[in-house]
Amino acid sequence: GGTIDKMESVPGTRTALSQEEFFAQVNRIGLSVIGQSEGIAIADKKMYALRDVTATVSCIPLIASSIMSKKLASGSDAILLDVTTGTGAFMKTVDQSIELAKLMVSIGTHHGRRVAAMITDMDTPLGHNIGNSLEVMESMDVLKGHGPADLTEVCLQLAANMLVLADKGTPAECRAMAEAVIADGSAFAKCKEMFAAQGGDTRVLDDYSLFEQPAASFELLAEQDGYIVANDAEKIGSASVLLGAGRQKKGDPLDFAAGITLHKKRGDYVKKGESLATFYGAALCSFCINKRMPLKAYRKLASRLRKVKPLFFILFIVLRERDKDTNNTSKTDTMFIFGHCCLEHVADNQLYIFLA
């Protein structure tokens, strides 16, 4: 499921707010997450339907305009985009992701917004959970300070760089701010406040047993000793859809409790008989007829550990430089690839460079 499906796995949560309700909530408590409504980017919904029947769903200019139309309509003056790349992302290659990121940043800059895009690795799932309520639980763990290291790192990078874009301080200061609100509990408290404002039962965020529980579960065991070469994020995502965590066609009902918990990930050593993953959902009876299918998501186990690529980020932004003689601005593009990223804030809030 998408972000809205995950939100709605918290009982009672409303995501179909009007534009007026959305703005009022943001002004009152500082944040809101909503789905597309009839009052926001009205033409986009019609264009999206046309893309589906004209074989243009993968058209990058149309993807960029669809995403940015909603960002611009929501009134944000600073926007940080997380563009995923890899087997589990819509953009399968880094080049495609860079093309999309550049275009979206350009659109936002053209409309007077401060925009940057962070391209993140989605060759393997972040964290351990795949599914609607499962991912909400893991997200709450991050806000409580004991989430998975890879997911926590991406969240901190996004939060810190968004604060830099909002001119709240240097990269180091903004990173420290993000870490501090997790440490003191205020980040989790703010998240609960948002869910409460949108009608959600926030008790489930403290006590996960109050979430809808899965009807069945299945343990996937390793068939041999070895190192995990890769977790194929696309196949794992497809498996979660078959379990009921996503839709195979528009209008399909969701099983909010369905999904997958990965106990072993890329680079881990496993022994024969150890648990690789647990699958949850009412659809398990038909799903497990051929247990070889979920094993394919793990690729083969290797007797020796191959080099495991680190979590990587690419940041892209349009730089605007002012000519001292004409006072006109010229636009240049830049990006940098490295293991862990930061935005370096330079000069009069107009210029950003990227440092490893």
C-alpha atoms as a printed R data frame, in Angstrom:
    type eleno elety resid chain resno       x       y       z
1   ATOM     1    CA   GLY     A     1   0.000   0.000   0.000
2   ATOM     2    CA   GLY     A     2   0.936   3.638  -0.320
3   ATOM     3    CA   THR     A     3   1.478   6.285   2.338
4   ATOM     4    CA   ILE     A     4  -2.242   6.957   2.660
5   ATOM     5    CA   ASP     A     5  -2.987   3.242   3.134
6   ATOM     6    CA   LYS     A     6  -0.401   3.123   5.913
7   ATOM     7    CA   MET     A     7  -1.967   6.182   7.558
8   ATOM     8    CA   GLU     A     8  -5.403   4.592   7.380
9   ATOM     9    CA   SER     A     9  -4.149   1.404   9.055
10  ATOM    10    CA   VAL     A    10  -4.338   3.471  12.253
11  ATOM    11    CA   PRO     A    11  -8.043   3.064  13.097
12  ATOM    12    CA   GLY     A    12 -10.185   6.140  12.539
13  ATOM    13    CA   THR     A    13  -7.588   8.194  10.661
14  ATOM    14    CA   ARG     A    14  -9.034  10.554   8.060
15  ATOM    15    CA   THR     A    15  -6.841  11.354   5.058
16  ATOM    16    CA   ALA     A    16  -9.487  12.908   2.809
17  ATOM    17    CA   LEU     A    17  -9.323  16.400   4.293
18  ATOM    18    CA   SER     A    18 -10.495  19.435   2.382
19  ATOM    19    CA   GLN     A    19  -7.922  22.026   1.391
20  ATOM    20    CA   GLU     A    20  -9.293  24.302   4.109
21  ATOM    21    CA   GLU     A    21  -9.022  21.581   6.762
22  ATOM    22    CA   PHE     A    22  -5.503  20.738   5.623
23  ATOM    23    CA   PHE     A    23  -4.259  24.337   5.840
24  ATOM    24    CA   ALA     A    24  -6.018  24.855   9.195
25  ATOM    25    CA   GLN     A    25  -4.354  21.771  10.692
26  ATOM    26    CA   VAL     A    26  -0.906  22.729   9.395
27  ATOM    27    CA   ASN     A    27  -1.308  26.221  10.846
28  ATOM    28    CA   ARG     A    28  -2.535  24.796  14.153
29  ATOM    29    CA   ILE     A    29  -0.123  21.915  14.851
30  ATOM    30    CA   GLY     A    30   2.504  22.188  12.100
31  ATOM    31    CA   LEU     A    31   1.821  19.130   9.948
32  ATOM    32    CA   SER     A    32  -0.727  17.000   8.141
33  ATOM    33    CA   VAL     A    33  -0.636  14.075   5.700
34  ATOM    34    CA   ILE     A    34  -3.518  13.779   3.262
35  ATOM    35    CA   GLY     A    35  -4.409  12.094   0.003
36  ATOM    36    CA   GLN     A    36  -5.361  13.843  -3.191
37  ATOM    37    CA   SER     A    37  -8.718  15.539  -2.820
38  ATOM    38    CA   GLU     A    38 -11.078  17.088  -5.324
39  ATOM    39    CA   GLY     A    39  -9.851  20.534  -4.320
40  ATOM    40    CA   ILE     A    40  -6.101  19.943  -4.793
41  ATOM    41    CA   ALA     A    41  -4.534  19.557  -8.268
42  ATOM    42    CA   ILE     A    42  -7.904  18.756  -9.838
43  ATOM    43    CA   ALA     A    43  -6.534  18.244 -13.362
44  ATOM    44    CA   ASP     A    44  -3.895  15.772 -12.180
45  ATOM    45    CA   LYS     A    45  -6.441  13.065 -11.364
46  ATOM    46    CA   LYS     A    46  -7.904  13.281 -14.877
47  ATOM    47    CA   MET     A    47  -4.451  13.288 -16.471
48  ATOM    48    CA   TYR     A    48  -3.391  10.288 -14.394
49  ATOM    49    CA   ALA     A    49  -6.388   8.316 -15.698
50  ATOM    50    CA   LEU     A    50  -5.403   9.243 -19.265
51  ATOM    51    CA   ARG     A    51  -1.806   8.095 -18.666
52  ATOM    52    CA   ASP     A    52  -3.138   4.694 -17.654
53  ATOM    53    CA   VAL     A    53  -4.904   4.165 -20.986
54  ATOM    54    CA   THR     A    54  -2.303   5.811 -23.219
55  ATOM    55    CA   ALA     A    55   0.726   3.784 -22.058
56  ATOM    56    CA   THR     A    56   2.385   6.874 -20.584
57  ATOM    57    CA   VAL     A    57   2.445   5.871 -16.883
58  ATOM    58    CA   SER     A    58   6.262   5.684 -17.039
59  ATOM    59    CA   CYS     A    59   6.674   9.024 -18.865
60  ATOM    60    CA   ILE     A    60   9.089  10.996 -16.669
61  ATOM    61    CA   PRO     A    61   7.805  14.501 -17.582
62  ATOM    62    CA   LEU     A    62   4.251  13.414 -16.710
63  ATOM    63    CA   ILE     A    63   5.429  11.797 -13.459
64  ATOM    64    CA   ALA     A    64   7.263  15.002 -12.526
65  ATOM    65    CA   SER     A    65   4.281  17.243 -13.301
66  ATOM    66    CA   SER     A    66   1.912  14.943 -11.373
67  ATOM    67    CA   ILE     A    67   4.076  14.959  -8.240
68  ATOM    68    CA   MET     A    68   4.975  18.645  -8.339
69  ATOM    69    CA   SER     A    69   1.437  19.865  -9.083
70  ATOM    70    CA   LYS     A    70   0.336  18.560  -5.689
71  ATOM    71    CA   LYS     A    71   3.426  19.893  -3.903
72  ATOM    72    CA   LEU     A    72   2.927  23.353  -5.359
73  ATOM    73    CA   ALA     A    73  -0.835  23.358  -4.719
74  ATOM    74    CA   SER     A    74  -0.287  22.504  -1.048
75  ATOM    75    CA   GLY     A    75   1.467  25.837  -0.534
76  ATOM    76    CA   SER     A    76   4.933  24.707   0.616
77  ATOM    77    CA   ASP     A    77   7.731  27.230   0.072
78  ATOM    78    CA   ALA     A    78  10.509  24.664   0.683
79  ATOM    79    CA   ILE     A    79  10.298  21.111  -0.658
80  ATOM    80    CA   LEU     A    80  12.664  18.163  -0.157
81  ATOM    81    CA   LEU     A    81  11.895  15.219  -2.445
82  ATOM    82    CA   ASP     A    82  12.871  11.627  -1.645
83  ATOM    83    CA   VAL     A    83  13.344   9.891  -4.999
84  ATOM    84    CA   THR     A    84  14.026   6.187  -4.540
85  ATOM    85    CA   THR     A    85  16.030   4.160  -7.058
86  ATOM    86    CA   GLY     A    86  16.556   0.429  -7.537
87  ATOM    87    CA   THR     A    87  14.530  -2.764  -7.891
88  ATOM    88    CA   GLY     A    88  11.890  -1.661  -5.391
89  ATOM    89    CA   ALA     A    89  11.424   1.798  -6.896
90  ATOM    90    CA   PHE     A    90   9.507   3.064  -9.905
91  ATOM    91    CA   MET     A    91  12.798   4.452 -11.231
92  ATOM    92    CA   LYS     A    92  14.974   1.360 -11.635
93  ATOM    93    CA   THR     A    93  18.257   3.072 -12.499
94  ATOM    94    CA   VAL     A    94  20.205   5.943 -10.999
95  ATOM    95    CA   ASP     A    95  20.144   7.762 -14.362
96  ATOM    96    CA   GLN     A    96  16.334   7.616 -14.490
97  ATOM    97    CA   SER     A    97  16.111   8.827 -10.906
98  ATOM    98    CA   ILE     A    98  18.470  11.723 -11.608
99  ATOM    99    CA   GLU     A    99  16.419  12.698 -14.659
100 ATOM   100    CA   LEU     A   100  13.213  12.730 -12.598
101 ATOM   101    CA   ALA     A   101  14.858  14.581  -9.702
102 ATOM   102    CA   LYS     A   102  16.336  17.264 -11.963
103 ATOM   103    CA   LEU     A   103  12.999  17.854 -13.642
104 ATOM   104    CA   MET     A   104  11.053  18.121 -10.373
105 ATOM   105    CA   VAL     A   105  13.615  20.448  -8.833
106 ATOM   106    CA   SER     A   106  13.525  22.593 -11.976
107 ATOM   107    CA   ILE     A   107   9.709  22.805 -11.868
108 ATOM   108    CA   GLY     A   108   9.725  23.837  -8.226
109 ATOM   109    CA   THR     A   109  12.491  26.399  -8.701
110 ATOM   110    CA   HIS     A   110  10.665  27.880 -11.699
111 ATOM   111    CA   HIS     A   111   7.688  28.478  -9.396
112 ATOM   112    CA   GLY     A   112   9.769  30.240  -6.782
113 ATOM   113    CA   ARG     A   113  10.109  27.345  -4.322
114 ATOM   114    CA   ARG     A   114  13.311  26.172  -2.643
115 ATOM   115    CA   VAL     A   115  13.584  22.560  -3.765
116 ATOM   116    CA   ALA     A   116  16.127  19.750  -3.406
117 ATOM   117    CA   ALA     A   117  15.848  16.049  -4.204
118 ATOM   118    CA   MET     A   118  17.474  13.246  -2.244
119 ATOM   119    CA   ILE     A   119  17.852  10.023  -4.212
120 ATOM   120    CA   THR     A   120  17.969   6.984  -1.931
121 ATOM   121    CA   ASP     A   121  18.748   3.316  -2.452
122 ATOM   122    CA   MET     A   122  15.740   1.001  -2.804
123 ATOM   123    CA   ASP     A   123  17.473  -2.143  -4.045
124 ATOM   124    CA   THR     A   124  16.695  -3.644  -0.652
125 ATOM   125    CA   PRO     A   125  13.824  -2.669   1.676
126 ATOM   126    CA   LEU     A   126  14.494  -0.131   4.399
127 ATOM   127    CA   GLY     A   127  14.044  -1.511   7.874
128 ATOM   128    CA   HIS     A   128  12.586  -4.953   8.426
129 ATOM   129    CA   ASN     A   129   8.846  -4.542   7.864
130 ATOM   130    CA   ILE     A   130   6.833  -4.466   4.631
131 ATOM   131    CA   GLY     A   131   3.102  -3.848   4.984
132 ATOM   132    CA   ASN     A   132   0.729  -1.170   6.189
133 ATOM   133    CA   SER     A   133   0.404  -1.429   9.967
134 ATOM   134    CA   LEU     A   134   3.782  -3.208  10.105
135 ATOM   135    CA   GLU     A   135   5.505  -0.161   8.598
136 ATOM   136    CA   VAL     A   136   3.625   2.208  10.892
137 ATOM   137    CA   MET     A   137   4.917   0.234  13.888
138 ATOM   138    CA   GLU     A   138   8.491   0.436  12.607
139 ATOM   139    CA   SER     A   139   8.132   4.164  11.890
140 ATOM   140    CA   MET     A   140   6.977   4.701  15.461
141 ATOM   141    CA   ASP     A   141  10.030   2.732  16.641
142 ATOM   142    CA   VAL     A   142  12.226   5.234  14.770
143 ATOM   143    CA   LEU     A   143  10.475   8.143  16.495
144 ATOM   144    CA   LYS     A   144  10.882   6.379  19.844
145 ATOM   145    CA   GLY     A   145  14.632   6.073  19.241
146 ATOM   146    CA   HIS     A   146  14.979   2.330  18.649
147 ATOM   147    CA   GLY     A   147  14.193   1.867  14.968
148 ATOM   148    CA   PRO     A   148  16.359  -0.011  12.432
149 ATOM   149    CA   ALA     A   149  19.644   1.774  11.688
150 ATOM   150    CA   ASP     A   150  19.125   2.140   7.920
151 ATOM   151    CA   LEU     A   151  15.586   3.517   8.214
152 ATOM   152    CA   THR     A   152  16.606   5.832  11.053
153 ATOM   153    CA   GLU     A   153  19.507   7.193   8.991
154 ATOM   154    CA   VAL     A   154  17.291   8.017   6.001
155 ATOM   155    CA   CYS     A   155  14.757   9.728   8.291
156 ATOM   156    CA   LEU     A   156  17.473  11.810   9.939
157 ATOM   157    CA   GLN     A   157  18.936  12.791   6.576
158 ATOM   158    CA   LEU     A   158  15.531  13.880   5.294
159 ATOM   159    CA   ALA     A   159  14.693  15.798   8.458
160 ATOM   160    CA   ALA     A   160  18.082  17.523   8.695
161 ATOM   161    CA   ASN     A   161  18.147  18.552   5.034
162 ATOM   162    CA   MET     A   162  14.570  19.806   5.204
163 ATOM   163    CA   LEU     A   163  15.544  21.991   8.156
164 ATOM   164    CA   VAL     A   164  18.489  23.347   6.160
165 ATOM   165    CA   LEU     A   165  16.159  24.181   3.263
166 ATOM   166    CA   ALA     A   166  13.937  25.968   5.781
167 ATOM   167    CA   ASP     A   167  16.981  28.005   6.878
168 ATOM   168    CA   LYS     A   168  16.997  26.664  10.437
169 ATOM   169    CA   GLY     A   169  20.762  26.348  10.728
170 ATOM   170    CA   THR     A   170  23.886  24.646   9.454
171 ATOM   171    CA   PRO     A   171  23.776  20.964   8.417
172 ATOM   172    CA   ALA     A   172  25.394  19.925  11.687
173 ATOM   173    CA   GLU     A   173  22.981  22.026  13.728
174 ATOM   174    CA   CYS     A   174  19.980  20.686  11.810
175 ATOM   175    CA   ARG     A   175  21.131  17.083  12.220
176 ATOM   176    CA   ALA     A   176  21.474  17.699  15.950
177 ATOM   177    CA   MET     A   177  17.942  19.167  16.059
178 ATOM   178    CA   ALA     A   178  16.518  16.069  14.375
179 ATOM   179    CA   GLU     A   179  18.361  13.747  16.749
180 ATOM   180    CA   ALA     A   180  17.305  15.809  19.776
181 ATOM   181    CA   VAL     A   181  13.558  15.622  19.123
182 ATOM   182    CA   ILE     A   182  13.806  11.827  18.855
183 ATOM   183    CA   ALA     A   183  15.833  11.645  22.081
184 ATOM   184    CA   ASP     A   184  13.441  13.828  24.094
185 ATOM   185    CA   GLY     A   185  10.264  12.166  22.775
186 ATOM   186    CA   SER     A   186   8.812  15.280  21.173
187 ATOM   187    CA   ALA     A   187   8.965  13.836  17.625
188 ATOM   188    CA   PHE     A   188   6.801  10.871  18.647
189 ATOM   189    CA   ALA     A   189   4.463  13.179  20.574
190 ATOM   190    CA   LYS     A   190   4.035  15.405  17.507
191 ATOM   191    CA   CYS     A   191   3.251  12.380  15.334
192 ATOM   192    CA   LYS     A   192   0.579  11.276  17.809
193 ATOM   193    CA   GLU     A   193  -0.828  14.804  17.774
194 ATOM   194    CA   MET     A   194  -1.146  14.642  13.969
195 ATOM   195    CA   PHE     A   195  -2.960  11.299  14.039
196 ATOM   196    CA   ALA     A   196  -5.275  12.542  16.801
197 ATOM   197    CA   ALA     A   197  -6.066  15.694  14.810
198 ATOM   198    CA   GLN     A   198  -7.122  13.489  11.882
199 ATOM   199    CA   GLY     A   199  -9.306  11.216  13.998
200 ATOM   200    CA   GLY     A   200  -6.837   8.374  14.557
201 ATOM   201    CA   ASP     A   201  -6.832   6.121  17.603
202 ATOM   202    CA   THR     A   202  -3.374   6.942  18.940
203 ATOM   203    CA   ARG     A   203  -3.449   4.129  21.489
204 ATOM   204    CA   VAL     A   204  -2.198   1.747  18.788
205 ATOM   205    CA   LEU     A   205   0.971   3.830  18.406
206 ATOM   206    CA   ASP     A   206   1.899   3.009  22.003
207 ATOM   207    CA   ASP     A   207   0.503  -0.526  22.119
208 ATOM   208    CA   TYR     A   208   0.958  -2.348  18.791
209 ATOM   209    CA   SER     A   209  -1.244  -5.246  19.941
210 ATOM   210    CA   LEU     A   210  -4.217  -2.920  19.408
211 ATOM   211    CA   PHE     A   211  -3.596  -2.878  15.648
212 ATOM   212    CA   GLU     A   212  -5.634  -5.261  13.526
213 ATOM   213    CA   GLN     A   213  -3.925  -8.638  13.920
214 ATOM   214    CA   PRO     A   214  -2.991 -10.966  11.020
215 ATOM   215    CA   ALA     A   215  -5.240 -13.950  10.386
216 ATOM   216    CA   ALA     A   216  -2.289 -16.274   9.729
217 ATOM   217    CA   SER     A   217   1.505 -16.341   9.540
218 ATOM   218    CA   PHE     A   218   4.172 -18.383   7.776
219 ATOM   219    CA   GLU     A   219   7.872 -18.717   8.635
220 ATOM   220    CA   LEU     A   220  10.326 -18.863   5.715
221 ATOM   221    CA   LEU     A   221  13.429 -20.885   6.659
222 ATOM   222    CA   ALA     A   222  16.859 -20.957   5.037
223 ATOM   223    CA   GLU     A   223  17.485 -24.122   3.038
224 ATOM   224    CA   GLN     A   224  21.273 -23.881   3.332
225 ATOM   225    CA   ASP     A   225  24.079 -22.033   5.104
226 ATOM   226    CA   GLY     A   226  25.444 -18.874   3.502
227 ATOM   227    CA   TYR     A   227  25.433 -15.111   3.152
228 ATOM   228    CA   ILE     A   228  22.450 -13.253   1.751
229 ATOM   229    CA   VAL     A   229  23.545 -11.712  -1.534
230 ATOM   230    CA   ALA     A   230  20.473  -9.519  -2.030
231 ATOM   231    CA   ASN     A   231  16.930  -8.876  -0.903
232 ATOM   232    CA   ASP     A   232  15.066  -8.196  -4.143
233 ATOM   233    CA   ALA     A   233  12.842  -5.309  -3.100
234 ATOM   234    CA   GLU     A   234  10.575  -5.631  -6.133
235 ATOM   235    CA   LYS     A   235   9.871  -9.335  -5.538
236 ATOM   236    CA   ILE     A   236   9.381  -8.722  -1.814
237 ATOM   237    CA   GLY     A   237   6.924  -5.950  -2.684
238 ATOM   238    CA   SER     A   238   5.079  -8.262  -5.082
239 ATOM   239    CA   ALA     A   239   4.876 -10.914  -2.369
240 ATOM   240    CA   SER     A   240   3.355  -8.387   0.046
241 ATOM   241    CA   VAL     A   241   0.719  -7.498  -2.555
242 ATOM   242    CA   LEU     A   242  -0.218 -11.187  -2.932
243 ATOM   243    CA   LEU     A   243  -0.575 -11.355   0.839
244 ATOM   244    CA   GLY     A   244  -3.107  -8.507   0.720
245 ATOM   245    CA   ALA     A   245  -0.908  -5.577   1.812
246 ATOM   246    CA   GLY     A   246  -1.302  -3.939  -1.619
247 ATOM   247    CA   ARG     A   247  -3.774  -3.906  -4.482
248 ATOM   248    CA   GLN     A   248  -3.495  -6.009  -7.629
249 ATOM   249    CA   LYS     A   249  -6.135  -3.821  -9.266
250 ATOM   250    CA   LYS     A   250  -7.917  -0.600  -8.406
251 ATOM   251    CA   GLY     A   251 -10.632  -1.078  -5.825
252 ATOM   252    CA   ASP     A   252  -9.184  -4.227  -4.242
253 ATOM   253    CA   PRO     A   253  -9.619  -4.309  -0.444
254 ATOM   254    CA   LEU     A   254  -6.513  -4.152   1.749
255 ATOM   255    CA   ASP     A   255  -5.558  -6.375   4.646
256 ATOM   256    CA   PHE     A   256  -3.911  -3.809   6.921
257 ATOM   257    CA   ALA     A   257  -2.315  -6.582   9.010
258 ATOM   258    CA   ALA     A   258  -0.779  -8.358   6.008
259 ATOM   259    CA   GLY     A   259   2.890  -8.054   5.155
260 ATOM   260    CA   ILE     A   260   6.382  -9.370   5.721
261 ATOM   261    CA   THR     A   261   8.997  -9.045   8.457
262 ATOM   262    CA   LEU     A   262  12.551  -9.646   7.244
263 ATOM   263    CA   HIS     A   263  14.711 -11.280   9.918
264 ATOM   264    CA   LYS     A   264  17.784 -11.451   7.693
265 ATOM   265    CA   LYS     A   265  18.920  -8.893   5.125
266 ATOM   266    CA   ARG     A   266  21.617  -8.318   2.539
267 ATOM   267    CA   GLY     A   267  25.057  -9.183   3.920
268 ATOM   268    CA   ASP     A   268  23.794 -11.297   6.851
269 ATOM   269    CA   TYR     A   269  25.074 -14.836   7.405
270 ATOM   270    CA   VAL     A   270  22.413 -17.494   7.967
271 ATOM   271    CA   LYS     A   271  22.475 -21.161   8.896
272 ATOM   272    CA   LYS     A   272  20.198 -23.802   7.449
273 ATOM   273    CA   GLY     A   273  16.877 -23.774   9.297
274 ATOM   274    CA   GLU     A   274  17.177 -20.160  10.509
275 ATOM   275    CA   SER     A   275  14.227 -17.862   9.901
276 ATOM   276    CA   LEU     A   276  14.655 -15.572   6.899
277 ATOM   277    CA   ALA     A   277  11.280 -13.874   7.114
278 ATOM   278    CA   THR     A   278   7.749 -14.111   8.494
279 ATOM   279    CA   PHE     A   279   4.775 -13.641   6.189
280 ATOM   280    CA   TYR     A   280   1.415 -12.424   7.526
281 ATOM   281    CA   GLY     A   281  -2.069 -12.244   6.060
282 ATOM   282    CA   ALA     A   282  -5.390 -13.920   5.441
283 ATOM   283    CA   ALA     A   283  -4.258 -14.802   1.900
284 ATOM   284    CA   LEU     A   284  -1.472 -17.095   3.166
285 ATOM   285    CA   CYS     A   285  -3.295 -20.329   2.309
286 ATOM   286    CA   SER     A   286  -3.010 -19.754  -1.435
287 ATOM   287    CA   PHE     A   287   0.253 -17.815  -1.128
288 ATOM   288    CA   CYS     A   288   2.161 -20.693   0.475
289 ATOM   289    CA   ILE     A   289   1.122 -23.417  -1.976
290 ATOM   290    CA   ASN     A   290   4.456 -22.774  -3.685
291 ATOM   291    CA   LYS     A   291   6.915 -21.672  -1.018
292 ATOM   292    CA   ARG     A   292   9.662 -21.355  -3.632
293 ATOM   293    CA   MET     A   293   8.143 -18.056  -4.744
294 ATOM   294    CA   PRO     A   294   9.028 -16.093  -1.578
295 ATOM   295    CA   LEU     A   295  12.496 -17.665  -1.578
296 ATOM   296    CA   LYS     A   296  13.186 -16.009  -4.936
297 ATOM   297    CA   ALA     A   297  13.057 -12.637  -3.202
298 ATOM   298    CA   TYR     A   298  16.234 -13.600  -1.343
299 ATOM   299    CA   ARG     A   299  18.148 -14.621  -4.464
300 ATOM   300    CA   LYS     A   300  20.678 -17.378  -3.796
301 ATOM   301    CA   LEU     A   301  22.786 -17.639  -0.691
302 ATOM   302    CA   ALA     A   302  26.519 -17.338  -1.332
303 ATOM   303    CA   SER     A   303  29.200 -19.336   0.469
304 ATOM   304    CA   ARG     A   304  31.364 -16.214   0.635
305 ATOM   305    CA   LEU     A   305  30.192 -12.692   1.315
306 ATOM   306    CA   ARG     A   306  30.391 -10.476  -1.709
307 ATOM   307    CA   LYS     A   307  31.022  -6.770  -1.333
308 ATOM   308    CA   VAL     A   308  27.849  -5.184   0.002
309 ATOM   309    CA   LYS     A   309  27.280  -1.674  -1.281
310 ATOM   310    CA   PRO     A   310  26.573   0.892   1.427
311 ATOM   311    CA   LEU     A   311  23.377   2.830   1.761
312 ATOM   312    CA   PHE     A   312  23.864   5.741  -0.602
313 ATOM   313    CA   PHE     A   313  22.338   9.109  -1.237
314 ATOM   314    CA   ILE     A   314  22.458  11.441  -4.199
315 ATOM   315    CA   LEU     A   315  21.436  15.012  -3.649
316 ATOM   316    CA   PHE     A   316  20.494  17.228  -6.545
317 ATOM   317    CA   ILE     A   317  19.568  20.880  -6.579
318 ATOM   318    CA   VAL     A   318  19.400  23.782  -8.984
319 ATOM   319    CA   LEU     A   319  21.940  26.429  -8.076
320 ATOM   320    CA   ARG     A   320  21.130  30.063  -8.696
321 ATOM   321    CA   GLU     A   321  24.063  32.429  -8.965
322 ATOM   322    CA   ARG     A   322  23.762  36.195  -9.188
323 ATOM   323    CA   ASP     A   323  25.831  38.130 -11.718
324 ATOM   324    CA   LYS     A   324  27.301  41.143  -9.907
325 ATOM   325    CA   ASP     A   325  27.263  43.349 -13.026
326 ATOM   326    CA   THR     A   326  23.756  42.657 -14.364
327 ATOM   327    CA   ASN     A   327  22.140  41.532 -11.094
328 ATOM   328    CA   ASN     A   328  20.563  38.688 -13.082
329 ATOM   329    CA   THR     A   329  20.526  35.093 -11.883
330 ATOM   330    CA   SER     A   330  21.817  32.180 -13.910
331 ATOM   331    CA   LYS     A   331  20.910  28.571 -13.270
332 ATOM   332    CA   THR     A   332  23.364  25.688 -13.062
333 ATOM   333    CA   ASP     A   333  22.845  22.076 -12.054
334 ATOM   334    CA   THR     A   334  24.913  20.105  -9.602
335 ATOM   335    CA   MET     A   335  24.818  16.819  -7.794
336 ATOM   336    CA   PHE     A   336  27.120  14.668  -5.714
337 ATOM   337    CA   ILE     A   337  27.071  10.983  -4.829
338 ATOM   338    CA   PHE     A   338  28.349   9.738  -1.500
339 ATOM   339    CA   GLY     A   339  27.637   7.376   1.355
340 ATOM   340    CA   HIS     A   340  26.097   9.872   3.756
341 ATOM   341    CA   CYS     A   341  24.954  13.293   2.766
342 ATOM   342    CA   CYS     A   342  24.490  16.811   4.009
343 ATOM   343    CA   LEU     A   343  23.546  20.128   2.527
344 ATOM   344    CA   GLU     A   344  26.076  22.894   3.132
345 ATOM   345    CA   HIS     A   345  24.308  26.186   3.613
346 ATOM   346    CA   VAL     A   346  26.118  29.007   1.830
347 ATOM   347    CA   ALA     A   347  25.565  32.775   1.485
348 ATOM   348    CA   ASP     A   348  22.217  34.533   1.232
349 ATOM   349    CA   ASN     A   349  19.946  31.446   1.315
350 ATOM   350    CA   GLN     A   350  20.328  31.089  -2.455
351 ATOM   351    CA   LEU     A   351  23.267  28.746  -2.955
352 ATOM   352    CA   TYR     A   352  23.730  25.198  -1.774
353 ATOM   353    CA   ILE     A   353  26.639  22.871  -2.404
354 ATOM   354    CA   PHE     A   354  26.951  19.209  -1.554
355 ATOM   355    CA   LEU     A   355  29.744  17.761   0.509
356 ATOM   356    CA   ALA     A   356  30.659  14.181   1.404
